[in-house]
Coordinates of C-alpha atoms and ligand atoms in Angstrom, one line a residue:
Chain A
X1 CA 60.5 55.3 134.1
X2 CA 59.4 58.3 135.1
X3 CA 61.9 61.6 133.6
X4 CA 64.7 61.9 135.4
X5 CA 64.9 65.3 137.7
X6 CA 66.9 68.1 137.8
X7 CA 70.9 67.5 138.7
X8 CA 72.7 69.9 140.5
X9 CA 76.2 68.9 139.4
X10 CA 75.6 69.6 135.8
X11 CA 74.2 73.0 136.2
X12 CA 75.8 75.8 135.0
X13 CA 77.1 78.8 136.8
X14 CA 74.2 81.3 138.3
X15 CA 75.4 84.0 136.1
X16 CA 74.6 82.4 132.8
X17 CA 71.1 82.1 132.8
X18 CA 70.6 85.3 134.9
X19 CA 71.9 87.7 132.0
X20 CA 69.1 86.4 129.5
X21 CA 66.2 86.9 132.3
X22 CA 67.6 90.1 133.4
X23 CA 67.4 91.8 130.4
X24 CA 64.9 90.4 127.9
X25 CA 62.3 92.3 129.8
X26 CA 64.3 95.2 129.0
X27 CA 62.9 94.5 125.1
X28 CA 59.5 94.2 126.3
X29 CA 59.8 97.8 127.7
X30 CA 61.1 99.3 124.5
X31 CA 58.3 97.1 122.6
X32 CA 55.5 99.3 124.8
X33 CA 58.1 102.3 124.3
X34 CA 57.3 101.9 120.4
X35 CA 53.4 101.1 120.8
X36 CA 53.3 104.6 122.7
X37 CA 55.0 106.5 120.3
X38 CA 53.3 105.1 117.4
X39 CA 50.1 104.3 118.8
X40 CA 47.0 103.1 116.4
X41 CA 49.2 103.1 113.3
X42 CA 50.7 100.5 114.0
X43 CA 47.1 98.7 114.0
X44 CA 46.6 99.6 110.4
X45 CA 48.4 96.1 109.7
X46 CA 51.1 93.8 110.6
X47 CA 53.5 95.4 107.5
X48 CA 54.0 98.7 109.6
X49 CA 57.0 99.4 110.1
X50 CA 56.8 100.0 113.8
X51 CA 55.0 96.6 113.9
X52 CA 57.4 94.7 112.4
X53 CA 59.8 96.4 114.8
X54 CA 58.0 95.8 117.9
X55 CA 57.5 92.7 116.9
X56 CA 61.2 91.7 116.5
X57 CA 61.7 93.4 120.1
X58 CA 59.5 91.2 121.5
X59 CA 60.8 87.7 119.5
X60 CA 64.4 88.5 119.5
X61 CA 64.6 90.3 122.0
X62 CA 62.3 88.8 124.7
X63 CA 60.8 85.5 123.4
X64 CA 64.1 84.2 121.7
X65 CA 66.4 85.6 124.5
X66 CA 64.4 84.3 127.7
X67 CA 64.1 80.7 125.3
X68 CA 67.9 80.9 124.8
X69 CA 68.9 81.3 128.0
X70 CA 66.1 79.0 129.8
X71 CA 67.4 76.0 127.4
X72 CA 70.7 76.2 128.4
X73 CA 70.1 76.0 131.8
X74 CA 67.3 72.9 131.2
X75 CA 69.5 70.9 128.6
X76 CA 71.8 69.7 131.6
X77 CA 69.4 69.7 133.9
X78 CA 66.6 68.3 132.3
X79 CA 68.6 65.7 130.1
X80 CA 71.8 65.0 131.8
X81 CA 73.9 67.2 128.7
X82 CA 76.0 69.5 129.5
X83 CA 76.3 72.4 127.2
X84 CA 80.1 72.7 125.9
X85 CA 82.1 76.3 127.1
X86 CA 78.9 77.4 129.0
X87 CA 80.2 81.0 129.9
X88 CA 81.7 81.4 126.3
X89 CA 78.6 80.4 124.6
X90 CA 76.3 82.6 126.8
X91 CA 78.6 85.6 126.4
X92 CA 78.1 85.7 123.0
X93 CA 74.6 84.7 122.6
X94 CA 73.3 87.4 124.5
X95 CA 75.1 89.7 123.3
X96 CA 74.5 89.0 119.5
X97 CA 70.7 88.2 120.4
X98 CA 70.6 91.9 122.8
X99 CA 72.7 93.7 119.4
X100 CA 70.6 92.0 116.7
X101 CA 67.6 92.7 118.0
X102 CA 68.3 96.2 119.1
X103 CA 69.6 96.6 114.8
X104 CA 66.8 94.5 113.1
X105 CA 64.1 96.6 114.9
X106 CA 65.6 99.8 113.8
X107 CA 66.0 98.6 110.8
X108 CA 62.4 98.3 110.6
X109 CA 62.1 101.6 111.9
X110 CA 64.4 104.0 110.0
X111 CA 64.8 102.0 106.6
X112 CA 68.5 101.8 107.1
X113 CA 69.6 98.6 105.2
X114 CA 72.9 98.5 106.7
X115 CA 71.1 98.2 110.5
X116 CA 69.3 95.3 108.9
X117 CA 72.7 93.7 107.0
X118 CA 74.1 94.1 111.1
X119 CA 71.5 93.2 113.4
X120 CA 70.3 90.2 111.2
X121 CA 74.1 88.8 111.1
X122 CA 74.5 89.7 114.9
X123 CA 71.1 87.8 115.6
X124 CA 71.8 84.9 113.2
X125 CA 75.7 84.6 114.8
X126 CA 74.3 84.7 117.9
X127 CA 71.4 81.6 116.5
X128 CA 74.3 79.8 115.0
X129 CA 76.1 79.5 118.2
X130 CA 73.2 78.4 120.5
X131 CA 72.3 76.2 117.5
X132 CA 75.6 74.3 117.8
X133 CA 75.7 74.5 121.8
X134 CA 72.0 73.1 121.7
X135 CA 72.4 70.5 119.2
X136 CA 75.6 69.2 120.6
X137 CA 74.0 68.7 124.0
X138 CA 71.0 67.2 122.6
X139 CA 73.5 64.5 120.8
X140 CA 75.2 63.8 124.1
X141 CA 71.6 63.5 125.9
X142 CA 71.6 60.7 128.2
X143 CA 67.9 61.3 129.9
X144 CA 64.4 59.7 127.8
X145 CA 62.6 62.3 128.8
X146 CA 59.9 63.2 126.9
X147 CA 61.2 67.2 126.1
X148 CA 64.4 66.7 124.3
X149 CA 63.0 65.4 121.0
X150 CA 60.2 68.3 121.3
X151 CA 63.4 70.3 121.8
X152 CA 65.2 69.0 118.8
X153 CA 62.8 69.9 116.8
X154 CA 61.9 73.4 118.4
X155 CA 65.9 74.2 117.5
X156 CA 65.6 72.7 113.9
X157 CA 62.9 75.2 113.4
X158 CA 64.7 78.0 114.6
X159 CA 67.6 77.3 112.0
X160 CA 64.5 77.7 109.7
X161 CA 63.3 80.9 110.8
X162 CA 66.6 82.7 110.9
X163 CA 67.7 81.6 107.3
X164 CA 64.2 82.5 106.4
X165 CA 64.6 86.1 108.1
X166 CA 68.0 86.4 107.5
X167 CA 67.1 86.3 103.9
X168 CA 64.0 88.2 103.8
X169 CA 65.9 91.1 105.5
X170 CA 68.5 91.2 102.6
X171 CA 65.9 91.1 99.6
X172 CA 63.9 93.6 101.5
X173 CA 66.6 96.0 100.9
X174 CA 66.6 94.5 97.2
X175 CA 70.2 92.9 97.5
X176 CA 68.2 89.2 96.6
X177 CA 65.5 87.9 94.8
X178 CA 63.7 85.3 96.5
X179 CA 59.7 84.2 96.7
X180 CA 59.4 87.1 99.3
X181 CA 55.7 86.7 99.3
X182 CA 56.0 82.7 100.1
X183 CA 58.9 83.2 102.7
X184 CA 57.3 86.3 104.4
X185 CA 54.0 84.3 105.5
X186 CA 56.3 81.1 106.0
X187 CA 59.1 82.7 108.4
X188 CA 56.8 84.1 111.3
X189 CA 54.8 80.4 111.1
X190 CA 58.5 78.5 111.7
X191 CA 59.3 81.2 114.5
X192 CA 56.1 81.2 116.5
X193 CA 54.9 78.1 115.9
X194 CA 58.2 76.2 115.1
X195 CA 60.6 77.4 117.5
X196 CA 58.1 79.0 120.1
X197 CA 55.1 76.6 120.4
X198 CA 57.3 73.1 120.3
X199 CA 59.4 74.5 122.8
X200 CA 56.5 75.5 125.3
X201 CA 55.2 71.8 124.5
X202 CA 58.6 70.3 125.3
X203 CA 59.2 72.3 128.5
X204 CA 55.9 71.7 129.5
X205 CA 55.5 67.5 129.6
X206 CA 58.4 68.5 132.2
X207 CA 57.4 71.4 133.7
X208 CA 53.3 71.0 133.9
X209 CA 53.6 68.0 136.4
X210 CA 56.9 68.5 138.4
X211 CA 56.3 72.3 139.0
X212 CA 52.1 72.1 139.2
X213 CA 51.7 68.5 140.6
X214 CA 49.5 67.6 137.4
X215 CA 49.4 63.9 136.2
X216 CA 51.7 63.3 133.4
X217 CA 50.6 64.3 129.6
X218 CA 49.8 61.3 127.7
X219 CA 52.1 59.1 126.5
X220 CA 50.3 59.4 122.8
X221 CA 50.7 63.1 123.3
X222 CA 54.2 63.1 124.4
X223 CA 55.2 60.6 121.8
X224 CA 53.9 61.6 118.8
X225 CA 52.8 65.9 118.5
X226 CA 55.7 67.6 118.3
X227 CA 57.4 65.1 115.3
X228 CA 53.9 65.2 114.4
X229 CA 53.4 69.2 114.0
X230 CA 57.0 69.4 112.5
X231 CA 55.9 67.3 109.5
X232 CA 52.7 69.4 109.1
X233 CA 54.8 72.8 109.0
X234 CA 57.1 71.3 106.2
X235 CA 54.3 70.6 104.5
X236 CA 52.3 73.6 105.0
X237 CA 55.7 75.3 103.7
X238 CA 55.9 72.4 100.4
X239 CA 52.4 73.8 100.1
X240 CA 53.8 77.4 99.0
X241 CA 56.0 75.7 95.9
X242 CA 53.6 72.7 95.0
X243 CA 50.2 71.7 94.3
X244 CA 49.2 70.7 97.6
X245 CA 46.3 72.5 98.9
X246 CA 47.7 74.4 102.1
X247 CA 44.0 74.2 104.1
X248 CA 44.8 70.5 105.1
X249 CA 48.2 70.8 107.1
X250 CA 46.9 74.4 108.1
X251 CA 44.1 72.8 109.5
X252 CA 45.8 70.1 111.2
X253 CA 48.3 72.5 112.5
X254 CA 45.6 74.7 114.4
X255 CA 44.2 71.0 115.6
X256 CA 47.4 70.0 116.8
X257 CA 48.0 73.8 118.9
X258 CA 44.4 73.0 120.3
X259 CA 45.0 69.4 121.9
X260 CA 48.0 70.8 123.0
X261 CA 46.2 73.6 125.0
X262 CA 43.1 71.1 125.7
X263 CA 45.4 68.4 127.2
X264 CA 47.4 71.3 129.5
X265 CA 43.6 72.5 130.6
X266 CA 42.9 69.7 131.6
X267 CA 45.5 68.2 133.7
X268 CA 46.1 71.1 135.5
X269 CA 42.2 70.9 136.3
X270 CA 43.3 67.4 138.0
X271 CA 46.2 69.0 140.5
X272 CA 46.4 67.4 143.3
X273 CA 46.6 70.4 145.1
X274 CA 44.7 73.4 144.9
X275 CA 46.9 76.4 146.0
X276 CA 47.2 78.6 142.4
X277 CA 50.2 80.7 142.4
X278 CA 51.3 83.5 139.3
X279 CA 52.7 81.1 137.4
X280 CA 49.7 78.8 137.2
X281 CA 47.5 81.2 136.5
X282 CA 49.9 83.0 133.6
X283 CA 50.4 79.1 131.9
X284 CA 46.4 78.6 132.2
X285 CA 45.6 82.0 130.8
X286 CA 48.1 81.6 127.7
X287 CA 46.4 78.2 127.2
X288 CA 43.4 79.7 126.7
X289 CA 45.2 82.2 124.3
X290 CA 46.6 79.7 122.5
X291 CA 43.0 77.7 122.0
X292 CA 41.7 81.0 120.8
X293 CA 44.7 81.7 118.3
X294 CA 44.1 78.3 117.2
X295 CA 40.2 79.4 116.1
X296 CA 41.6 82.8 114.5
X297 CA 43.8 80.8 112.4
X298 CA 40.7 78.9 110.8
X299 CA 38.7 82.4 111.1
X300 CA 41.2 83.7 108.9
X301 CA 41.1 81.0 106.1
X302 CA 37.7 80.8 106.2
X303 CA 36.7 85.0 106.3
X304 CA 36.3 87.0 102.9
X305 CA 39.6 89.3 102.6
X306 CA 38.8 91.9 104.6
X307 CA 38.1 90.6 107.7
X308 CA 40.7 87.7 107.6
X309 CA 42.9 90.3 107.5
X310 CA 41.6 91.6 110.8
X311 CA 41.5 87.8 112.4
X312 CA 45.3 87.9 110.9
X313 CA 45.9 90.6 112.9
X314 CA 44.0 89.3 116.6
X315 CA 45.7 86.0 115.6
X316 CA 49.2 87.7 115.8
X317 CA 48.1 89.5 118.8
X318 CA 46.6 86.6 120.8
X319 CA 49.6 84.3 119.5
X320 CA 52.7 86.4 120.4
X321 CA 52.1 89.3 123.1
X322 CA 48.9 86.4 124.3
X323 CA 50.1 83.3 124.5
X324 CA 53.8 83.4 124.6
X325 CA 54.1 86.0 126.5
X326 CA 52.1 84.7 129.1
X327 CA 53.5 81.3 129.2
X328 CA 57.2 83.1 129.5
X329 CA 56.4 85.5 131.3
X330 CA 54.6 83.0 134.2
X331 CA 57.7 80.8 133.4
X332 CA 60.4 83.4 134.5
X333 CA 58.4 83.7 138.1
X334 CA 59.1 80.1 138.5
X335 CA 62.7 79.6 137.1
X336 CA 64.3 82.7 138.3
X337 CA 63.7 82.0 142.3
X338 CA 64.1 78.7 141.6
X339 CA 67.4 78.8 140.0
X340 CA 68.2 81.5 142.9
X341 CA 67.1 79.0 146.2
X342 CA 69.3 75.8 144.0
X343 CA 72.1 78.1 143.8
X344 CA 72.3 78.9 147.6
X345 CA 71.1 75.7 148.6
X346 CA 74.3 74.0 147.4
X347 CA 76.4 76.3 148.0
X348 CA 75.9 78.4 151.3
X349 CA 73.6 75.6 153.4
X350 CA 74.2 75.7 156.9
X351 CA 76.3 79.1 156.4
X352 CA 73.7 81.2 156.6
X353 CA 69.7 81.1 156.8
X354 CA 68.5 80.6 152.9
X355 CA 65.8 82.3 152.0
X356 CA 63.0 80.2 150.3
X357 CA 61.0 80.3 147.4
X358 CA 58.2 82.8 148.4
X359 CA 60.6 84.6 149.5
X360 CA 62.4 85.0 146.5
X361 CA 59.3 85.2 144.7
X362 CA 56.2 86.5 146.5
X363 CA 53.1 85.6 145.1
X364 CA 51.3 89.0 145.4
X365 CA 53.8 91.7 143.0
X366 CA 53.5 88.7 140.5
X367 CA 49.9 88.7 140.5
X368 CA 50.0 92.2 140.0
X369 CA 52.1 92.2 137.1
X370 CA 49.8 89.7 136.1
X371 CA 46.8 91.7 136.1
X372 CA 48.4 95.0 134.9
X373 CA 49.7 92.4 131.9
X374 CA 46.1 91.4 130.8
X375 CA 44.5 94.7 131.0
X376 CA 47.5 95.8 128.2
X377 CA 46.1 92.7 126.4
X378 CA 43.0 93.7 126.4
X379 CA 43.2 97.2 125.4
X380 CA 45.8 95.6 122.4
X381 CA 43.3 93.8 121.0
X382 CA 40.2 96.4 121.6
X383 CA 42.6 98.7 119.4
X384 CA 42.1 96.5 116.8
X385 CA 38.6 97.6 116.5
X386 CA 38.5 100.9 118.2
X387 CA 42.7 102.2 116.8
X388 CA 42.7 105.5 119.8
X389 CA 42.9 102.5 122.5
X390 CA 46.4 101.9 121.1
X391 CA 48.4 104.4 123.3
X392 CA 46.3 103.4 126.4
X393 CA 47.4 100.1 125.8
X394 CA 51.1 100.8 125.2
X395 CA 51.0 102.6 128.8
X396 CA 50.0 99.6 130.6
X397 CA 52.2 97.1 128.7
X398 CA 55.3 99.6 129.7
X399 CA 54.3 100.0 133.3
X400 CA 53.6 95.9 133.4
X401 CA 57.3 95.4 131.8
X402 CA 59.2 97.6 134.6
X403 CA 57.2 95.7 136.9
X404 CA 58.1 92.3 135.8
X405 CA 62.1 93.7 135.8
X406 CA 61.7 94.9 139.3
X407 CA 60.3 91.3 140.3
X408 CA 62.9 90.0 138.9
X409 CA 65.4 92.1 140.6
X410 CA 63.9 91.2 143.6
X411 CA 65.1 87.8 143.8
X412 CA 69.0 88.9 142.1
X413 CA 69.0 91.2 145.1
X414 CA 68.2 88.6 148.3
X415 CA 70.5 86.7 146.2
X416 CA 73.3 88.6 146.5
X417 CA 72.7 89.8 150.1
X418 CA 72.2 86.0 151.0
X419 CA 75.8 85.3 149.5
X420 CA 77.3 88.2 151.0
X421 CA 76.0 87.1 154.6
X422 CA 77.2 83.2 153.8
X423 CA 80.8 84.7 152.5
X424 CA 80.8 87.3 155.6
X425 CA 80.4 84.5 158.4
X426 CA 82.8 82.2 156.8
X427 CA 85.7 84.8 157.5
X428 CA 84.9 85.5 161.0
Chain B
X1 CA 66.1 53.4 167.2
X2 CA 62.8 55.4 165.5
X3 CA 61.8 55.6 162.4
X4 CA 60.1 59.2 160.8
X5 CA 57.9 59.3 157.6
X6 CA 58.0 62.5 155.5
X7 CA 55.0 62.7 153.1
X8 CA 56.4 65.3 149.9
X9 CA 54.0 64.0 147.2
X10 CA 51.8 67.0 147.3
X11 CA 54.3 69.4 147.7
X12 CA 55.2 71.8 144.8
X13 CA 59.2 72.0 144.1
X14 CA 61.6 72.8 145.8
X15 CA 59.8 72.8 149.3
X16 CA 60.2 68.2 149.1
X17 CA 64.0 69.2 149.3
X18 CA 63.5 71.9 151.7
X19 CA 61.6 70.2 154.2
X20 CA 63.8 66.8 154.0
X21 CA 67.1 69.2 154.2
X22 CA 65.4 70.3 157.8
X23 CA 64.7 67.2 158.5
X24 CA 68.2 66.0 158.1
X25 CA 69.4 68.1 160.5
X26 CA 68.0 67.2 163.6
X27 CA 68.0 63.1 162.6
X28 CA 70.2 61.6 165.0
X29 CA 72.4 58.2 164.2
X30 CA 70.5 55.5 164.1
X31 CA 67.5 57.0 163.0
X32 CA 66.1 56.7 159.9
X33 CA 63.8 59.1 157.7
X34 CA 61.4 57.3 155.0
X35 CA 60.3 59.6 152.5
X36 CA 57.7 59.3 149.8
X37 CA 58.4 61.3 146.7
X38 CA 56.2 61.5 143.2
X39 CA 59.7 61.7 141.6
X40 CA 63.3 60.3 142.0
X41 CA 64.8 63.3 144.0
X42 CA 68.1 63.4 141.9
X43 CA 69.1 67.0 143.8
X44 CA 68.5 65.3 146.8
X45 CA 71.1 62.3 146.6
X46 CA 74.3 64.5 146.3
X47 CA 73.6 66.8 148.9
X48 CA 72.9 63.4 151.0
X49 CA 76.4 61.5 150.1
X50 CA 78.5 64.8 150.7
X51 CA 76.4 65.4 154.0
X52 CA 77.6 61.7 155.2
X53 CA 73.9 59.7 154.8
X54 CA 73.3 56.7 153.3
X55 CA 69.8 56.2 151.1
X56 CA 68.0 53.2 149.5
X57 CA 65.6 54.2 146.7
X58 CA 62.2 51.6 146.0
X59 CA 59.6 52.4 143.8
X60 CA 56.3 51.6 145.1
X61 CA 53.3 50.0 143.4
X62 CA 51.6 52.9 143.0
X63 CA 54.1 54.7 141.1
X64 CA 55.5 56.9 143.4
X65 CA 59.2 56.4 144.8
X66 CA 59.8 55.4 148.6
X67 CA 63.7 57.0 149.7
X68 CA 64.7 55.6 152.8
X69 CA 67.8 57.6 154.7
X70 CA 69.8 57.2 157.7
X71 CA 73.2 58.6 159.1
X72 CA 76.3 56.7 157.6
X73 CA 78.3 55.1 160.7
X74 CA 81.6 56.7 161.6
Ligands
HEM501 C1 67.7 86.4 112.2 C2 66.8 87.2 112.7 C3 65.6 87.7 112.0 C4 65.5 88.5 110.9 C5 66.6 89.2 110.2 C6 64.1 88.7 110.6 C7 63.5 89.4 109.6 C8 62.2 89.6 109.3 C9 61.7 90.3 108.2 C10 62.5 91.0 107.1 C11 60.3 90.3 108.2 C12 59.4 91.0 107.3 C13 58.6 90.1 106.4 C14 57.6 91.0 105.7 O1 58.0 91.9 104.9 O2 56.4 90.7 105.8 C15 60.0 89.6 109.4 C16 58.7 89.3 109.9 C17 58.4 88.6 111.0 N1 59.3 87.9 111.8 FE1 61.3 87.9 111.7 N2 63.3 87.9 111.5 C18 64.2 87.3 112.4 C19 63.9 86.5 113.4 C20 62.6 86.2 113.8 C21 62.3 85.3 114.9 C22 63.3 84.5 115.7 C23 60.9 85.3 115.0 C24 60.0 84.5 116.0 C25 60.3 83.8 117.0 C26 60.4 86.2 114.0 C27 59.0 86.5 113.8 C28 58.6 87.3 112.8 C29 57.2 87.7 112.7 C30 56.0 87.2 113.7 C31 57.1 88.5 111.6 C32 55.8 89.2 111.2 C33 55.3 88.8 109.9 C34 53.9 89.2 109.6 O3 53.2 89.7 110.6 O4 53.4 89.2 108.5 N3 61.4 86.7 113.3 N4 61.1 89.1 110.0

């Protein structure tokens, strides 16, 4: 059987998901805000503090928040669960996610261990309760489809990261003693690849052929990576406490990334039709990201020290603001009119004339976000190599993230004037 | 009595339900509308039993999903 579709009845109220797309680009814009200000230092290596804060801006605060708020509207959808006390849940997720990630990042910034102690126990709260939301829906799942057990174990790793960064943020301020070393290279691996990657793969077997009229993935593909990539990271962590020689499931974790972004190359080289929209284009460029993040990560176990750590560096850069950004960012173009259109279509058809998805979403501001988007890219990763590029850079990645806001807000607003026409005419 | 085909296989979501939802509209009783789908159009069979239309779902040889729909008699 093919997986089942989306089902209306099951979704939850407009409002829920909207607050997570709404503001997570908010976090992208105070990412750029910092890359700005700071400018090259914060090239001199991943450990600056501005770094680490931007960083958390854009995986708390963008990544995690979009990811968050996206699952709980696919979970019913996608796999016939409903997640328990929607509105409850998604109050307090976003607001623990928006809070933590606004304290961990100054944290990182100002040194204040009490910011750290609050906006890592506001993030991890507001983990614990998407954790528990998630995990019960995935336990009442009554679809096959091929994304919930990518899903189960995108969630699993997230409970990873956050004890992992939960705990690194109170040794930091030298309240704990724990393998700091071990946990500090291990927790970023469980978030990006862990809770990031598995999720792209999961929403993608659905996604990639429903929404770009691809062929499915294969079934080996669908069966067996994302169990199969989840076993390499525990071992590539068992690798940090034990004799076993972290090169093999390093390597086979880069492998894995690379079919993954091979396979999605290729089908959507086999649509069946031809039209490209933003989306398309932002899933096909973060594919390529993701293949070239995949041949950093051997660069940089392969390099003498000094430039590994520089392939460490383009890896973090082509891994989080390259591919994960892109695939989100493309993501949002589709799910926002999308969830927009379903909303009024079952609600106000035949009250008033429902605007459709172009409409919602025009093709041409998203494209140029897109380009805007790729230029900042660019110029990120030229700074690596020539530091004064930084600033430039920062510019264009602020510029692109009130852009992609004001895309957004495009569709909210037709939304809301659509709704007031439908409510109007029904008490004449 | 006629019988209308509505091809959605190459359509990208949500236009399949768009253009069957205009379709609907102007299908008169007795009429029927056969639609071929890539997917089971789970959105679409709500809207359809609220709206008063009757549907009968076969999947085809090739994989794809043939929805047949017609007005429910009063
Ligand atoms: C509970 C919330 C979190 C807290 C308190 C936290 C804390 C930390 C700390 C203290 C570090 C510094 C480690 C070092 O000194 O090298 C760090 C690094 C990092 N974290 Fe988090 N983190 C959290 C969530 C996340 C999430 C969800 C992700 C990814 C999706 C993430 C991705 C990263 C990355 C990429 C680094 C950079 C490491 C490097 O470049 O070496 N963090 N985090």
């Amino acid at each position: 059987m093919l997986p089942a579709g989306l089902s209306f009845d099951q979704a939850p109220p407009i409002a829920v998901p909207f607050r997570f797309f709404l503001t997570a680009p908010l976090f992208l814009l105070a990412a750029a805000i910092l890359l700005v200000a700071y400018g090259p230092e914060m090239l001199l290596s991943r450990h600056m503090p501005a770094t680490l804060a931007a960083t958390h801006l854009l995986t708390l605060g963008f990544t995690s928040m979009v990811m968050c708020g996206a699952m709980m509207q696919m979970l019913p959808v996608v796999a016939g669960a409903p997640v328990p006390a929607p509105r409850l849940v998604a109050w307090t997720v976003h607001l623990s996610l928006a809070t933590g990630a606004a304290g961990v990042a100054a944290s990182f910034l100002w040194g204040r261990p009490v910011l750290m102690h609050l906006g890592g126990g506001l993030a991890a709260l507001g983990f614990g309760v998407f954790l528990a939301a998630a995990a019960w829906s995935l336990a009442h799942v009554r679809s096959r489809s091929p994304s919930v057990p990518a899903m189960g174990f995108s969630i699993a790793s997230l409970a990873v990261t956050a004890a992992l960064g939960l705990t690194l943020g109170i040794a930091r301020q030298g309240g704990l003693d724990i393998p700091y070393v071990q946990f500090s290279l291990l927790h970023p691996m469980w978030g990006l690849y862990g809770w990031t990657a598995l999720l792209v793969m999961g929403v993608a077997y659905q996604v990639v052929p429903m929404f770009q009229l691809t062929p499915n993935y294969p079934k080996a593909i669908t069966t067996w990576l994302a169990g199969g990539l989840f076993l390499l990271l525990i071992l590539r962590s068992a690798a940090e406490f034990t004799l076993l020689p972290p090169a093999v499931p390093g390597v086979a974790l880069a492998a894995g990334a690379g079919v993954f972004a091979i396979a999605t190359l290729r089908l959507q080289g086999r649509r069946k039709r031809k039209i490209s929209d933003a989306t398309l284009l932002f899933w096909r460029v973060g594919m390529g990201l993701l293949l070239a993040a995949c041949l950093l990560w051997l660069a940089a176990a392969l390099l003498p020290a000094e430039a590994a750590e520089r392939a460490r560096l383009l890896l973090g850069i082509a891994a989080l603001p390259g591919f994960i950004l892109a695939v989100i960012n493309g993501m949002l173009y589709k799910i926002v009119p999308f969830l927009a259109w379903f909303h009024l279509q079952s609600r106000y058809v035949g009250k008033t004339a429902i605007p459709n998805m172009k409409q919602l979403q025009p093709d041409r501001p998203a494209r140029g976000q897109m380009a805007l988007y790729l230029a900042a890219l660019a110029l990120l990763a030229g700074a690596v190599f020539w530091p004064p590029l930084a600033r430039l850079s920062g510019l264009l990645w602020l510029a692109s993230a009130l852009w992609l806001e004001r895309n957004l807000l495009r569709a909210l607003i037709l939304y809301r004037r659509t709704v007031a026409l439908a409510t109007a005419k029904k008490s004449d | 009595m006629g019988e209308r085909l509505l091809d959605v296989r190459e359509l990208e979501p949500p236009e399949p339900l768009e253009r069957v939802l205009e379709l609907l509209d102007t299908l008169a009783a007795g009429d029927s509308l056969r639609m071929l789908h890539r997917r089971q159009p789970n959105l679409l069979y709500p809207i359809l039993e609220r709206e008063g239309f009757a549907h009968r779902t076969t999947a085809t040889a090739e994989g794809d999903f043939e929805i047949l729909i017609w007005r429910k008699q009063v």
